[in-house]
Amino acid sequence: KAGVTQTPRYLIKTRGQQVTLSCSPISGHRSVSWYQQTPGQGLQFLFEYFSETQRNKGNFPGRFSGRQFSNSRSEMNVSTLELGDSALYLCASSSSGGTTDTQYFGPGTRLTVL
Amino acid sequence: GQQVMQIPQYQHVQEGEDFTTYCNSSTTLSNIQWYKQRPGGHPVFLIQLVKSGEVKKQKRLTFQFGEAKKNSSLHISATQTTDVGTYFCAGFQGGSEKLVFGKGTKLTVNP
């Protein structure tokens, strides 16, 4: 099976712009979770989607949003970018998103905000 | 807020030495997962522990889950240069379905 794929792999944006990141889960996986990874804060949970519905949400401002399509592909959007949004954004897929499911991470999108 | 603390933050060892990282949660965990992230890579799932007091081994790696399900450890015996990376623990706290990660332990191995 192909692994989790994320596009683009690298992005450079300026403050105030908005950005959309894409994640394609492993075939058959219906749960997609998004994480932000920074050197200072580590890996932080953004949100989880299952069957096109946001099922769980972390403690991030409303500028961070996401959605999931019927084929389980997911996108996350960050509006009005701030310098502090520079990070590695990782998505992870699992079959059903249950607490005992294994999460498979994609390679991430490295976002730099100038 | 909910936290999963992981120590040490960094560990430098000589090849052949042992290595241990510890994970502590402020609340009970339904399970604990361990991941490894190589430099420039993404987290890769290593193992999951579910039962109180559970111990699992993978070759030179030994994983333990505490009796109270609030702490865990990963022990690597006779480290090799291929063990280099950051090891993260992660768990679901108190019935939550949000996976909370420790900040990781970065392991470097001198040949």
PDB file of C-alpha atoms in Angstrom:
ATOM      1  CA  LYS A   1       0.000   0.000   0.000  1.00  0.00           C
ATOM      2  CA  ALA A   2       1.162   3.506  -0.672  1.00  0.00           C
ATOM      3  CA  GLY A   3       1.863   5.568   2.413  1.00  0.00           C
ATOM      4  CA  VAL A   4       0.408   8.868   3.483  1.00  0.00           C
ATOM      5  CA  THR A   5       1.236  11.626   1.030  1.00  0.00           C
ATOM      6  CA  GLN A   6       1.279  15.349   1.662  1.00  0.00           C
ATOM      7  CA  THR A   7       1.541  18.210  -0.781  1.00  0.00           C
ATOM      8  CA  PRO A   8       3.285  20.477  -1.127  1.00  0.00           C
ATOM      9  CA  ARG A   9       6.391  19.417   0.759  1.00  0.00           C
ATOM     10  CA  TYR A  10       7.665  22.960   1.164  1.00  0.00           C
ATOM     11  CA  LEU A  11       5.959  26.343   1.195  1.00  0.00           C
ATOM     12  CA  ILE A  12       7.122  29.872   1.716  1.00  0.00           C
ATOM     13  CA  LYS A  13       4.495  32.504   2.431  1.00  0.00           C
ATOM     14  CA  THR A  14       4.397  36.008   3.828  1.00  0.00           C
ATOM     15  CA  ARG A  15       2.482  37.290   6.809  1.00  0.00           C
ATOM     16  CA  GLY A  16      -1.187  37.855   6.159  1.00  0.00           C
ATOM     17  CA  GLN A  17      -1.441  35.326   3.350  1.00  0.00           C
ATOM     18  CA  GLN A  18      -3.397  32.131   3.584  1.00  0.00           C
ATOM     19  CA  VAL A  19      -2.309  28.598   2.755  1.00  0.00           C
ATOM     20  CA  THR A  20      -3.907  25.238   1.983  1.00  0.00           C
ATOM     21  CA  LEU A  21      -2.157  21.955   2.644  1.00  0.00           C
ATOM     22  CA  SER A  22      -3.277  18.594   1.335  1.00  0.00           C
ATOM     23  CA  CYS A  23      -3.092  15.090   2.746  1.00  0.00           C
ATOM     24  CA  SER A  24      -3.962  11.791   1.073  1.00  0.00           C
ATOM     25  CA  PRO A  25      -4.326   8.966   3.600  1.00  0.00           C
ATOM     26  CA  ILE A  26      -3.449   5.336   3.155  1.00  0.00           C
ATOM     27  CA  SER A  27      -6.059   3.622   1.022  1.00  0.00           C
ATOM     28  CA  GLY A  28      -8.929   2.417   3.188  1.00  0.00           C
ATOM     29  CA  HIS A  29      -8.125   4.715   6.094  1.00  0.00           C
ATOM     30  CA  ARG A  30     -10.997   6.944   7.059  1.00  0.00           C
ATOM     31  CA  SER A  31      -9.440   9.020   9.828  1.00  0.00           C
ATOM     32  CA  VAL A  32      -7.025  11.868   9.182  1.00  0.00           C
ATOM     33  CA  SER A  33      -5.394  13.873  11.956  1.00  0.00           C
ATOM     34  CA  TRP A  34      -3.303  16.993  11.599  1.00  0.00           C
ATOM     35  CA  TYR A  35      -0.405  18.053  13.809  1.00  0.00           C
ATOM     36  CA  GLN A  36       1.851  21.068  14.022  1.00  0.00           C
ATOM     37  CA  GLN A  37       5.481  20.399  14.920  1.00  0.00           C
ATOM     38  CA  THR A  38       7.791  23.171  16.106  1.00  0.00           C
ATOM     39  CA  PRO A  39      11.101  22.999  18.000  1.00  0.00           C
ATOM     40  CA  GLY A  40       9.615  24.830  20.965  1.00  0.00           C
ATOM     41  CA  GLN A  41       6.194  23.247  21.336  1.00  0.00           C
ATOM     42  CA  GLY A  42       6.825  19.826  19.835  1.00  0.00           C
ATOM     43  CA  LEU A  43       3.981  17.923  18.210  1.00  0.00           C
ATOM     44  CA  GLN A  44       0.604  19.497  18.836  1.00  0.00           C
ATOM     45  CA  PHE A  45      -2.734  18.105  17.761  1.00  0.00           C
ATOM     46  CA  LEU A  46      -4.731  20.357  15.456  1.00  0.00           C
ATOM     47  CA  PHE A  47      -7.818  18.340  14.518  1.00  0.00           C
ATOM     48  CA  GLU A  48      -9.076  14.983  13.379  1.00  0.00           C
ATOM     49  CA  TYR A  49     -11.521  14.191  10.610  1.00  0.00           C
ATOM     50  CA  PHE A  50     -13.491  11.019  10.141  1.00  0.00           C
ATOM     51  CA  SER A  51     -16.043  10.428   7.405  1.00  0.00           C
ATOM     52  CA  GLU A  52     -15.950  14.089   6.374  1.00  0.00           C
ATOM     53  CA  THR A  53     -16.715  15.299   9.911  1.00  0.00           C
ATOM     54  CA  GLN A  54     -14.410  17.011  12.346  1.00  0.00           C
ATOM     55  CA  ARG A  55     -14.426  14.677  15.305  1.00  0.00           C
ATOM     56  CA  ASN A  56     -11.800  16.226  17.563  1.00  0.00           C
ATOM     57  CA  LYS A  57     -10.155  19.617  17.751  1.00  0.00           C
ATOM     58  CA  GLY A  58      -7.036  20.869  19.498  1.00  0.00           C
ATOM     59  CA  ASN A  59      -6.394  24.257  21.044  1.00  0.00           C
ATOM     60  CA  PHE A  60      -5.610  26.320  17.991  1.00  0.00           C
ATOM     61  CA  PRO A  61      -7.237  29.574  16.882  1.00  0.00           C
ATOM     62  CA  GLY A  62      -9.995  29.652  14.305  1.00  0.00           C
ATOM     63  CA  ARG A  63      -7.478  30.665  11.627  1.00  0.00           C
ATOM     64  CA  PHE A  64      -6.696  26.965  11.428  1.00  0.00           C
ATOM     65  CA  SER A  65      -9.399  24.979   9.709  1.00  0.00           C
ATOM     66  CA  GLY A  66      -9.738  21.788   7.786  1.00  0.00           C
ATOM     67  CA  ARG A  67     -12.018  19.558   5.860  1.00  0.00           C
ATOM     68  CA  GLN A  68     -12.228  16.035   4.582  1.00  0.00           C
ATOM     69  CA  PHE A  69     -13.607  14.819   1.305  1.00  0.00           C
ATOM     70  CA  SER A  70     -15.622  11.721   0.525  1.00  0.00           C
ATOM     71  CA  ASN A  71     -12.467   9.900  -0.619  1.00  0.00           C
ATOM     72  CA  SER A  72     -10.925  10.620   2.827  1.00  0.00           C
ATOM     73  CA  ARG A  73      -8.420  13.099   1.440  1.00  0.00           C
ATOM     74  CA  SER A  74      -8.075  16.056   3.751  1.00  0.00           C
ATOM     75  CA  GLU A  75      -7.018  19.654   3.504  1.00  0.00           C
ATOM     76  CA  MET A  76      -6.084  22.136   6.163  1.00  0.00           C
ATOM     77  CA  ASN A  77      -6.173  25.862   5.728  1.00  0.00           C
ATOM     78  CA  VAL A  78      -4.419  28.573   7.673  1.00  0.00           C
ATOM     79  CA  SER A  79      -5.648  32.095   7.092  1.00  0.00           C
ATOM     80  CA  THR A  80      -3.927  35.370   7.937  1.00  0.00           C
ATOM     81  CA  LEU A  81      -0.559  33.727   8.442  1.00  0.00           C
ATOM     82  CA  GLU A  82       1.647  34.810  11.316  1.00  0.00           C
ATOM     83  CA  LEU A  83       5.385  34.326  11.764  1.00  0.00           C
ATOM     84  CA  GLY A  84       4.667  31.827  14.532  1.00  0.00           C
ATOM     85  CA  ASP A  85       2.843  29.565  12.097  1.00  0.00           C
ATOM     86  CA  SER A  86       6.171  28.507  10.619  1.00  0.00           C
ATOM     87  CA  ALA A  87       6.308  24.801  11.336  1.00  0.00           C
ATOM     88  CA  LEU A  88       6.246  21.306   9.976  1.00  0.00           C
ATOM     89  CA  TYR A  89       2.626  20.295   9.443  1.00  0.00           C
ATOM     90  CA  LEU A  90       2.080  16.576   9.628  1.00  0.00           C
ATOM     91  CA  CYS A  91      -0.953  14.563   8.838  1.00  0.00           C
ATOM     92  CA  ALA A  92      -1.532  11.039  10.037  1.00  0.00           C
ATOM     93  CA  SER A  93      -4.065   8.498   8.909  1.00  0.00           C
ATOM     94  CA  SER A  94      -5.558   5.526  10.678  1.00  0.00           C
ATOM     95  CA  SER A  95      -8.262   3.074   9.788  1.00  0.00           C
ATOM     96  CA  SER A  96     -10.925   4.404  12.150  1.00  0.00           C
ATOM     97  CA  GLY A  97      -9.226   6.887  14.437  1.00  0.00           C
ATOM     98  CA  GLY A  98      -9.869   4.867  17.552  1.00  0.00           C
ATOM     99  CA  THR A  99      -7.565   5.249  20.524  1.00  0.00           C
ATOM    100  CA  THR A 100      -5.911   1.904  19.815  1.00  0.00           C
ATOM    101  CA  ASP A 101      -5.447   2.521  16.094  1.00  0.00           C
ATOM    102  CA  THR A 102      -1.944   2.913  14.720  1.00  0.00           C
ATOM    103  CA  GLN A 103      -1.355   6.316  13.175  1.00  0.00           C
ATOM    104  CA  TYR A 104       0.737   6.516  10.042  1.00  0.00           C
ATOM    105  CA  PHE A 105       2.373   9.860   9.454  1.00  0.00           C
ATOM    106  CA  GLY A 106       3.048  11.522   6.149  1.00  0.00           C
ATOM    107  CA  PRO A 107       6.331  13.266   5.339  1.00  0.00           C
ATOM    108  CA  GLY A 108       4.918  16.660   6.295  1.00  0.00           C
ATOM    109  CA  THR A 109       4.717  20.099   4.733  1.00  0.00           C
ATOM    110  CA  ARG A 110       7.388  22.524   5.860  1.00  0.00           C
ATOM    111  CA  LEU A 111       5.767  25.981   6.017  1.00  0.00           C
ATOM    112  CA  THR A 112       7.918  29.064   6.360  1.00  0.00           C
ATOM    113  CA  VAL A 113       6.222  32.407   6.986  1.00  0.00           C
ATOM    114  CA  LEU A 114       8.306  35.491   6.243  1.00  0.00           C
TER     115      LEU A 114
ATOM    116  CA  GLY B   1      -3.706  21.782  30.554  1.00  0.00           C
ATOM    117  CA  GLN B   2      -3.173  18.159  29.806  1.00  0.00           C
ATOM    118  CA  GLN B   3       0.480  17.318  29.553  1.00  0.00           C
ATOM    119  CA  VAL B   4       2.724  14.411  28.845  1.00  0.00           C
ATOM    120  CA  MET B   5       6.215  15.108  30.151  1.00  0.00           C
ATOM    121  CA  GLN B   6       9.189  13.346  28.658  1.00  0.00           C
ATOM    122  CA  ILE B   7      12.768  13.276  29.970  1.00  0.00           C
ATOM    123  CA  PRO B   8      15.534  13.722  29.205  1.00  0.00           C
ATOM    124  CA  GLN B   9      15.228  16.211  26.384  1.00  0.00           C
ATOM    125  CA  TYR B  10      18.612  15.182  24.966  1.00  0.00           C
ATOM    126  CA  GLN B  11      20.816  12.148  25.443  1.00  0.00           C
ATOM    127  CA  HIS B  12      24.287  11.583  24.025  1.00  0.00           C
ATOM    128  CA  VAL B  13      25.722   8.083  24.295  1.00  0.00           C
ATOM    129  CA  GLN B  14      28.659   6.129  23.006  1.00  0.00           C
ATOM    130  CA  GLU B  15      27.788   3.286  20.694  1.00  0.00           C
ATOM    131  CA  GLY B  16      27.162   0.214  22.779  1.00  0.00           C
ATOM    132  CA  GLU B  17      25.834   2.082  25.813  1.00  0.00           C
ATOM    133  CA  ASP B  18      22.255   1.789  26.951  1.00  0.00           C
ATOM    134  CA  PHE B  19      19.630   4.519  26.667  1.00  0.00           C
ATOM    135  CA  THR B  20      16.351   5.143  28.483  1.00  0.00           C
ATOM    136  CA  THR B  21      13.673   7.780  28.013  1.00  0.00           C
ATOM    137  CA  TYR B  22      10.815   8.334  30.446  1.00  0.00           C
ATOM    138  CA  CYS B  23       7.317   9.580  29.922  1.00  0.00           C
ATOM    139  CA  ASN B  24       4.954  10.845  32.643  1.00  0.00           C
ATOM    140  CA  SER B  25       1.366  11.942  32.358  1.00  0.00           C
ATOM    141  CA  SER B  26      -0.581  14.164  34.718  1.00  0.00           C
ATOM    142  CA  THR B  27      -3.606  11.907  34.254  1.00  0.00           C
ATOM    143  CA  THR B  28      -4.294   8.285  33.477  1.00  0.00           C
ATOM    144  CA  LEU B  29      -3.619   7.212  29.906  1.00  0.00           C
ATOM    145  CA  SER B  30      -5.867   4.791  28.065  1.00  0.00           C
ATOM    146  CA  ASN B  31      -2.775   3.609  26.239  1.00  0.00           C
ATOM    147  CA  ILE B  32       0.730   4.784  25.383  1.00  0.00           C
ATOM    148  CA  GLN B  33       2.295   4.860  21.955  1.00  0.00           C
ATOM    149  CA  TRP B  34       5.943   5.325  21.042  1.00  0.00           C
ATOM    150  CA  TYR B  35       7.254   6.878  17.858  1.00  0.00           C
ATOM    151  CA  LYS B  36      10.691   7.456  16.381  1.00  0.00           C
ATOM    152  CA  GLN B  37      11.535  10.388  14.146  1.00  0.00           C
ATOM    153  CA  ARG B  38      14.811  10.323  12.281  1.00  0.00           C
ATOM    154  CA  PRO B  39      16.485  13.665  11.489  1.00  0.00           C
ATOM    155  CA  GLY B  40      14.591  15.267   8.623  1.00  0.00           C
ATOM    156  CA  GLY B  41      11.930  12.569   8.740  1.00  0.00           C
ATOM    157  CA  HIS B  42       8.481  12.056  10.133  1.00  0.00           C
ATOM    158  CA  PRO B  43       7.308  10.129  13.207  1.00  0.00           C
ATOM    159  CA  VAL B  44       7.153   6.393  12.685  1.00  0.00           C
ATOM    160  CA  PHE B  45       5.044   4.230  14.968  1.00  0.00           C
ATOM    161  CA  LEU B  46       7.055   1.803  17.078  1.00  0.00           C
ATOM    162  CA  ILE B  47       4.644   0.205  19.512  1.00  0.00           C
ATOM    163  CA  GLN B  48       1.524   0.596  21.613  1.00  0.00           C
ATOM    164  CA  LEU B  49       1.001  -0.497  25.208  1.00  0.00           C
ATOM    165  CA  VAL B  50      -2.505  -0.818  26.578  1.00  0.00           C
ATOM    166  CA  LYS B  51      -2.473  -2.860  29.768  1.00  0.00           C
ATOM    167  CA  SER B  52      -1.319  -1.723  33.204  1.00  0.00           C
ATOM    168  CA  GLY B  53       2.208  -2.989  33.877  1.00  0.00           C
ATOM    169  CA  GLU B  54       2.642  -4.187  30.303  1.00  0.00           C
ATOM    170  CA  VAL B  55       6.147  -4.858  28.999  1.00  0.00           C
ATOM    171  CA  LYS B  56       6.934  -5.385  25.340  1.00  0.00           C
ATOM    172  CA  LYS B  57      10.214  -6.023  23.585  1.00  0.00           C
ATOM    173  CA  GLN B  58      11.372  -5.404  20.057  1.00  0.00           C
ATOM    174  CA  LYS B  59      14.908  -6.731  19.640  1.00  0.00           C
ATOM    175  CA  ARG B  60      17.044  -4.290  21.678  1.00  0.00           C
ATOM    176  CA  LEU B  61      14.071  -2.065  22.610  1.00  0.00           C
ATOM    177  CA  THR B  62      12.065  -2.642  25.788  1.00  0.00           C
ATOM    178  CA  PHE B  63       8.870  -0.711  26.450  1.00  0.00           C
ATOM    179  CA  GLN B  64       7.087  -0.525  29.797  1.00  0.00           C
ATOM    180  CA  PHE B  65       3.732   0.875  30.856  1.00  0.00           C
ATOM    181  CA  GLY B  66       3.367   1.746  34.519  1.00  0.00           C
ATOM    182  CA  GLU B  67       0.955   0.062  36.893  1.00  0.00           C
ATOM    183  CA  ALA B  68      -1.023   3.266  37.309  1.00  0.00           C
ATOM    184  CA  LYS B  69      -1.017   3.871  33.528  1.00  0.00           C
ATOM    185  CA  LYS B  70       0.514   7.288  34.058  1.00  0.00           C
ATOM    186  CA  ASN B  71       4.095   6.603  33.059  1.00  0.00           C
ATOM    187  CA  SER B  72       6.078   4.679  30.526  1.00  0.00           C
ATOM    188  CA  SER B  73       9.651   4.078  29.510  1.00  0.00           C
ATOM    189  CA  LEU B  74      11.611   3.044  26.466  1.00  0.00           C
ATOM    190  CA  HIS B  75      14.960   1.347  27.001  1.00  0.00           C
ATOM    191  CA  ILE B  76      17.435   0.635  24.230  1.00  0.00           C
ATOM    192  CA  SER B  77      20.275  -1.712  25.065  1.00  0.00           C
ATOM    193  CA  ALA B  78      23.642  -1.577  23.307  1.00  0.00           C
ATOM    194  CA  THR B  79      22.797   1.432  21.160  1.00  0.00           C
ATOM    195  CA  GLN B  80      23.830   1.553  17.525  1.00  0.00           C
ATOM    196  CA  THR B  81      24.275   4.524  15.218  1.00  0.00           C
ATOM    197  CA  THR B  82      21.044   3.533  13.500  1.00  0.00           C
ATOM    198  CA  ASP B  83      19.185   4.339  16.739  1.00  0.00           C
ATOM    199  CA  VAL B  84      19.821   8.063  16.244  1.00  0.00           C
ATOM    200  CA  GLY B  85      16.653  10.129  16.233  1.00  0.00           C
ATOM    201  CA  THR B  86      14.004  11.613  18.462  1.00  0.00           C
ATOM    202  CA  TYR B  87      11.784   9.262  20.437  1.00  0.00           C
ATOM    203  CA  PHE B  88       8.295  10.437  21.305  1.00  0.00           C
ATOM    204  CA  CYS B  89       5.721   9.010  23.623  1.00  0.00           C
ATOM    205  CA  ALA B  90       2.071   9.817  23.056  1.00  0.00           C
ATOM    206  CA  GLY B  91      -1.125   8.947  24.818  1.00  0.00           C
ATOM    207  CA  PHE B  92      -4.822   9.541  25.115  1.00  0.00           C
ATOM    208  CA  GLN B  93      -5.517  11.117  28.487  1.00  0.00           C
ATOM    209  CA  GLY B  94      -8.613  10.445  30.561  1.00  0.00           C
ATOM    210  CA  GLY B  95     -10.924   9.190  27.839  1.00  0.00           C
ATOM    211  CA  SER B  96      -9.984  11.958  25.420  1.00  0.00           C
ATOM    212  CA  GLU B  97      -9.594  11.061  21.765  1.00  0.00           C
ATOM    213  CA  LYS B  98      -6.890  13.698  21.253  1.00  0.00           C
ATOM    214  CA  LEU B  99      -3.426  12.176  21.092  1.00  0.00           C
ATOM    215  CA  VAL B 100      -1.037  14.136  23.300  1.00  0.00           C
ATOM    216  CA  PHE B 101       2.668  13.883  22.552  1.00  0.00           C
ATOM    217  CA  GLY B 102       5.625  14.300  24.842  1.00  0.00           C
ATOM    218  CA  LYS B 103       8.257  16.707  23.570  1.00  0.00           C
ATOM    219  CA  GLY B 104      10.584  13.855  22.757  1.00  0.00           C
ATOM    220  CA  THR B 105      14.067  12.735  23.646  1.00  0.00           C
ATOM    221  CA  LYS B 106      16.705  13.391  21.024  1.00  0.00           C
ATOM    222  CA  LEU B 107      19.255  10.597  20.975  1.00  0.00           C
ATOM    223  CA  THR B 108      22.685  10.957  19.430  1.00  0.00           C
ATOM    224  CA  VAL B 109      25.094   8.039  19.280  1.00  0.00           C
ATOM    225  CA  ASN B 110      28.825   8.523  18.930  1.00  0.00           C
ATOM    226  CA  PRO B 111      30.514   5.725  16.980  1.00  0.00           C
TER     227      PRO B 111
END
